[in-house]
mmCIF file of C-alpha atoms (C1' of nucleotides) in Angstrom:
data_model
loop_
_atom_site.group_PDB
_atom_site.id
_atom_site.type_symbol
_atom_site.label_atom_id
_atom_site.label_comp_id
_atom_site.label_asym_id
_atom_site.label_seq_id
_atom_site.Cartn_x
_atom_site.Cartn_y
_atom_site.Cartn_z
ATOM 1 C CA MET A 1 72.190 108.800 109.946
ATOM 2 C CA ASP A 2 74.201 110.084 107.246
ATOM 3 C CA LYS A 3 72.620 110.376 103.894
ATOM 4 C CA PRO A 4 75.370 109.974 101.469
ATOM 5 C CA ALA A 5 74.350 113.077 99.678
ATOM 6 C CA ALA A 6 76.304 114.173 96.594
ATOM 7 C CA LYS A 7 77.098 117.344 98.362
ATOM 8 C CA ASP A 8 78.884 115.480 101.073
ATOM 9 C CA THR A 9 80.687 113.367 98.604
ATOM 10 C CA TYR A 10 82.160 116.400 96.914
ATOM 11 C CA ALA A 11 82.795 117.972 100.202
ATOM 12 C CA ARG A 12 84.978 114.995 101.213
ATOM 13 C CA ILE A 13 86.809 115.212 97.913
ATOM 14 C CA ARG A 14 87.430 118.826 98.276
ATOM 15 C CA ALA A 15 88.514 118.316 101.821
ATOM 16 C CA ALA A 16 90.960 115.699 100.731
ATOM 17 C CA VAL A 17 92.349 117.973 98.050
ATOM 18 C CA ARG A 18 92.757 120.822 100.460
ATOM 19 C CA ARG A 19 94.684 118.483 102.846
ATOM 20 C CA VAL A 20 97.401 118.432 100.186
ATOM 21 C CA PRO A 21 100.142 120.660 101.509
ATOM 22 C CA ARG A 22 101.813 123.292 99.316
ATOM 23 C CA GLY A 23 104.651 121.842 97.346
ATOM 24 C CA ARG A 24 103.199 118.354 97.487
ATOM 25 C CA VAL A 25 101.035 116.485 94.925
ATOM 26 C CA ALA A 26 98.550 113.607 95.101
ATOM 27 C CA THR A 27 96.934 111.303 92.559
ATOM 28 C CA TYR A 28 93.279 110.969 91.848
ATOM 29 C CA GLY A 29 93.293 107.597 93.268
ATOM 30 C CA GLN A 30 95.016 108.773 96.394
ATOM 31 C CA ILE A 31 92.503 111.527 96.781
ATOM 32 C CA ALA A 32 89.812 109.103 96.360
ATOM 33 C CA VAL A 33 91.182 106.953 99.150
ATOM 34 C CA VAL A 34 91.508 109.818 101.491
ATOM 35 C CA ALA A 35 88.076 111.020 100.634
ATOM 36 C CA GLY A 36 86.887 107.567 101.581
ATOM 37 C CA MET A 37 86.128 106.087 98.196
ATOM 38 C CA PRO A 38 89.118 103.930 97.173
ATOM 39 C CA GLY A 39 88.849 103.250 93.455
ATOM 40 C CA ALA A 40 86.719 106.094 92.696
ATOM 41 C CA ALA A 41 89.467 108.177 91.169
ATOM 42 C CA ARG A 42 87.145 109.114 88.338
ATOM 43 C CA LEU A 43 84.707 110.557 90.806
ATOM 44 C CA VAL A 44 87.526 112.705 92.077
ATOM 45 C CA GLY A 45 88.127 114.067 88.627
ATOM 46 C CA TYR A 46 84.527 114.534 88.058
ATOM 47 C CA ALA A 47 83.913 116.180 91.394
ATOM 48 C CA LEU A 48 86.840 118.568 90.832
ATOM 49 C CA TYR A 49 85.592 119.368 87.465
ATOM 50 C CA ARG A 50 82.359 120.524 88.902
ATOM 51 C CA SER A 51 84.105 122.284 91.654
ATOM 52 C CA LEU A 52 86.605 124.058 89.548
ATOM 53 C CA PRO A 53 84.710 127.319 89.702
ATOM 54 C CA HIS A 54 85.114 126.910 93.397
ATOM 55 C CA HIS A 55 88.324 128.970 93.822
ATOM 56 C CA GLY A 56 90.522 128.133 96.752
ATOM 57 C CA LEU A 57 90.704 124.545 95.835
ATOM 58 C CA PRO A 58 94.252 123.482 95.092
ATOM 59 C CA TRP A 59 93.012 121.109 92.333
ATOM 60 C CA HIS A 60 96.268 121.547 90.534
ATOM 61 C CA ARG A 61 97.955 119.438 93.189
ATOM 62 C CA VAL A 62 95.955 116.530 91.952
ATOM 63 C CA LEU A 63 97.540 114.540 89.203
ATOM 64 C CA GLY A 64 96.948 111.336 87.409
ATOM 65 C CA ALA A 65 98.597 108.042 88.173
ATOM 66 C CA GLY A 66 102.375 108.285 88.339
ATOM 67 C CA GLY A 67 102.280 111.970 88.508
ATOM 68 C CA ARG A 68 101.190 112.379 84.960
ATOM 69 C CA LEU A 69 99.040 115.216 83.710
ATOM 70 C CA THR A 70 96.336 113.079 82.377
ATOM 71 C CA LEU A 71 94.259 116.222 81.925
ATOM 72 C CA ALA A 72 96.722 117.395 79.238
ATOM 73 C CA LYS A 73 95.057 115.398 76.522
ATOM 74 C CA LEU A 74 91.590 116.626 77.256
ATOM 75 C CA ASP A 75 92.472 120.140 78.300
ATOM 76 C CA PRO A 76 96.019 121.130 77.497
ATOM 77 C CA ALA A 77 95.474 124.765 78.524
ATOM 78 C CA THR A 78 94.368 123.796 82.111
ATOM 79 C CA ALA A 79 97.086 121.327 82.343
ATOM 80 C CA MET A 80 99.611 124.003 81.496
ATOM 81 C CA THR A 81 98.090 126.186 84.238
ATOM 82 C CA GLN A 82 98.312 123.375 86.551
ATOM 83 C CA ARG A 83 101.975 122.797 85.785
ATOM 84 C CA ILE A 84 102.793 126.471 86.232
ATOM 85 C CA ARG A 85 101.140 126.504 89.640
ATOM 86 C CA LEU A 86 102.969 123.446 90.710
ATOM 87 C CA GLU A 87 106.250 124.642 89.638
ATOM 88 C CA ALA A 88 105.520 127.879 91.541
ATOM 89 C CA GLU A 89 105.146 125.867 94.634
ATOM 90 C CA GLY A 90 108.478 124.206 94.108
ATOM 91 C CA VAL A 91 107.143 120.998 92.525
ATOM 92 C CA PRO A 92 109.782 119.712 90.152
ATOM 93 C CA PHE A 93 108.573 118.521 86.707
ATOM 94 C CA ALA A 94 110.252 115.720 84.745
ATOM 95 C CA ALA A 95 110.815 116.038 81.015
ATOM 96 C CA ALA A 96 107.542 114.781 79.668
ATOM 97 C CA GLY A 97 105.581 117.094 82.097
ATOM 98 C CA ARG A 98 105.721 114.443 84.799
ATOM 99 C CA VAL A 99 105.969 115.205 88.436
ATOM 100 C CA ASP A 100 108.536 113.287 90.512
ATOM 101 C CA LEU A 101 106.005 111.483 92.883
ATOM 102 C CA ALA A 102 108.876 109.755 94.602
ATOM 103 C CA ARG A 103 109.783 113.228 95.948
ATOM 104 C CA CYS A 104 106.644 115.243 96.074
ATOM 105 C CA GLN A 105 103.740 112.795 96.499
ATOM 106 C CA TRP A 106 101.803 113.791 99.510
ATOM 107 C CA LYS A 107 102.161 111.417 102.366
ATOM 108 C CA VAL A 108 98.659 110.647 103.554
ATOM 109 C CA GLY A 109 98.026 110.239 107.224
ATOM 110 C CA ALA A 110 94.593 108.850 107.609
ATOM 111 C CA PRO A 111 91.574 108.924 105.442
ATOM 112 C CA ILE A 112 88.551 110.941 106.261
ATOM 113 C CA GLY A 113 85.236 109.571 104.995
ATOM 114 C CA PRO A 114 83.085 107.179 107.054
ATOM 115 C CA ARG A 115 83.942 104.550 104.507
ATOM 116 C CA ALA A 116 87.534 104.938 105.301
ATOM 117 C CA ARG A 117 87.255 102.439 108.086
ATOM 118 C CA LYS A 118 85.940 99.872 105.739
ATOM 119 C CA PRO A 119 88.540 97.205 105.392
ATOM 120 C CA ALA A 120 90.742 97.087 102.278
ATOM 121 C CA ALA A 121 88.161 94.872 100.750
ATOM 122 C CA ARG A 122 88.020 97.001 97.662
ATOM 123 C CA LYS A 123 91.160 96.366 95.791
ATOM 124 C CA PRO A 124 92.467 98.655 93.098
ATOM 125 C CA PRO A 125 90.418 98.512 89.865
ATOM 126 C CA ALA A 126 91.283 96.511 86.872
ATOM 127 C CA LYS A 127 92.518 93.088 87.877
ATOM 128 C CA ARG A 128 91.201 91.958 84.602
ATOM 129 C CA ALA A 129 91.956 88.301 83.920
ATOM 130 C CA ARG A 130 95.518 88.191 84.125
ATOM 131 C "C1'" DA B 1 64.087 103.546 87.994
ATOM 132 C "C1'" DC B 2 67.639 102.822 84.501
ATOM 133 C "C1'" DT B 3 71.514 104.291 81.312
ATOM 134 C "C1'" DG B 4 75.344 106.890 80.271
ATOM 135 C "C1'" DG B 5 79.368 109.018 81.146
ATOM 136 C "C1'" DG B 6 83.594 110.923 83.445
ATOM 137 C "C1'" DG B 7 90.366 115.546 85.011
ATOM 138 C "C1'" DC B 8 90.878 107.455 86.349
ATOM 139 C "C1'" DT B 9 93.725 103.010 86.885
ATOM 140 C "C1'" DA B 10 96.080 98.932 85.836
ATOM 141 C "C1'" DA B 11 96.604 94.843 83.025
ATOM 142 C "C1'" DC B 12 96.868 92.936 78.205
ATOM 143 C "C1'" DC B 13 98.663 92.740 73.449
ATOM 144 C "C1'" DG C 1 107.039 102.148 74.993
ATOM 145 C "C1'" DG C 2 102.327 102.804 73.181
ATOM 146 C "C1'" DG C 3 97.354 101.590 72.285
ATOM 147 C "C1'" DT C 4 93.256 98.964 73.849
ATOM 148 C "C1'" DT C 5 90.169 96.473 77.050
ATOM 149 C "C1'" DA C 6 87.830 96.075 81.299
ATOM 150 C "C1'" DG C 7 86.490 97.589 85.879
ATOM 151 C "C1'" DC C 8 85.316 100.543 90.097
ATOM 152 C "C1'" DC C 9 82.767 104.406 91.880
ATOM 153 C "C1'" DC C 10 79.194 107.957 91.913
ATOM 154 C "C1'" DC C 11 76.519 111.921 89.760
ATOM 155 C "C1'" DA C 12 73.370 113.742 86.162
ATOM 156 C "C1'" DG C 13 69.857 113.369 82.606
#
DNA sequence: ACTGGGGCTAACC
DNA sequence: GGGTTAGCCCCAG
């Protein structure tokens, strides 16, 4: 009954981002998991990118893996804004513009999306011939 | 209907 | 520690 409409997908992502409490941060991959699409970190970024005009969305609380501002290389200006916002919320930044995930990473309770119940069949990406 | 691309991620060298 | 390769997912042209 549910048609996986794009709208719905973005809605889940936005919902996941909004779940991030103030003063906390989450990674793209984490948001993806919460949104019910483990491994779709890129989708999160893309979805947010399209939803940026959508004010009210704490997109700045979403960081790259390891609390890095992966966005800095593509859009330094936006990254700087992101950092300012986070610092305003009390999120400490490390030297290289990194966030201390060990201290501020959002503790996820339970995922949202219907796919969330799907067993952890999908392991993290990569896994390239090791 | 298919191809390309993207605020990603983790391993490999 | 840094740069490259490969993979997952979904949306848009």
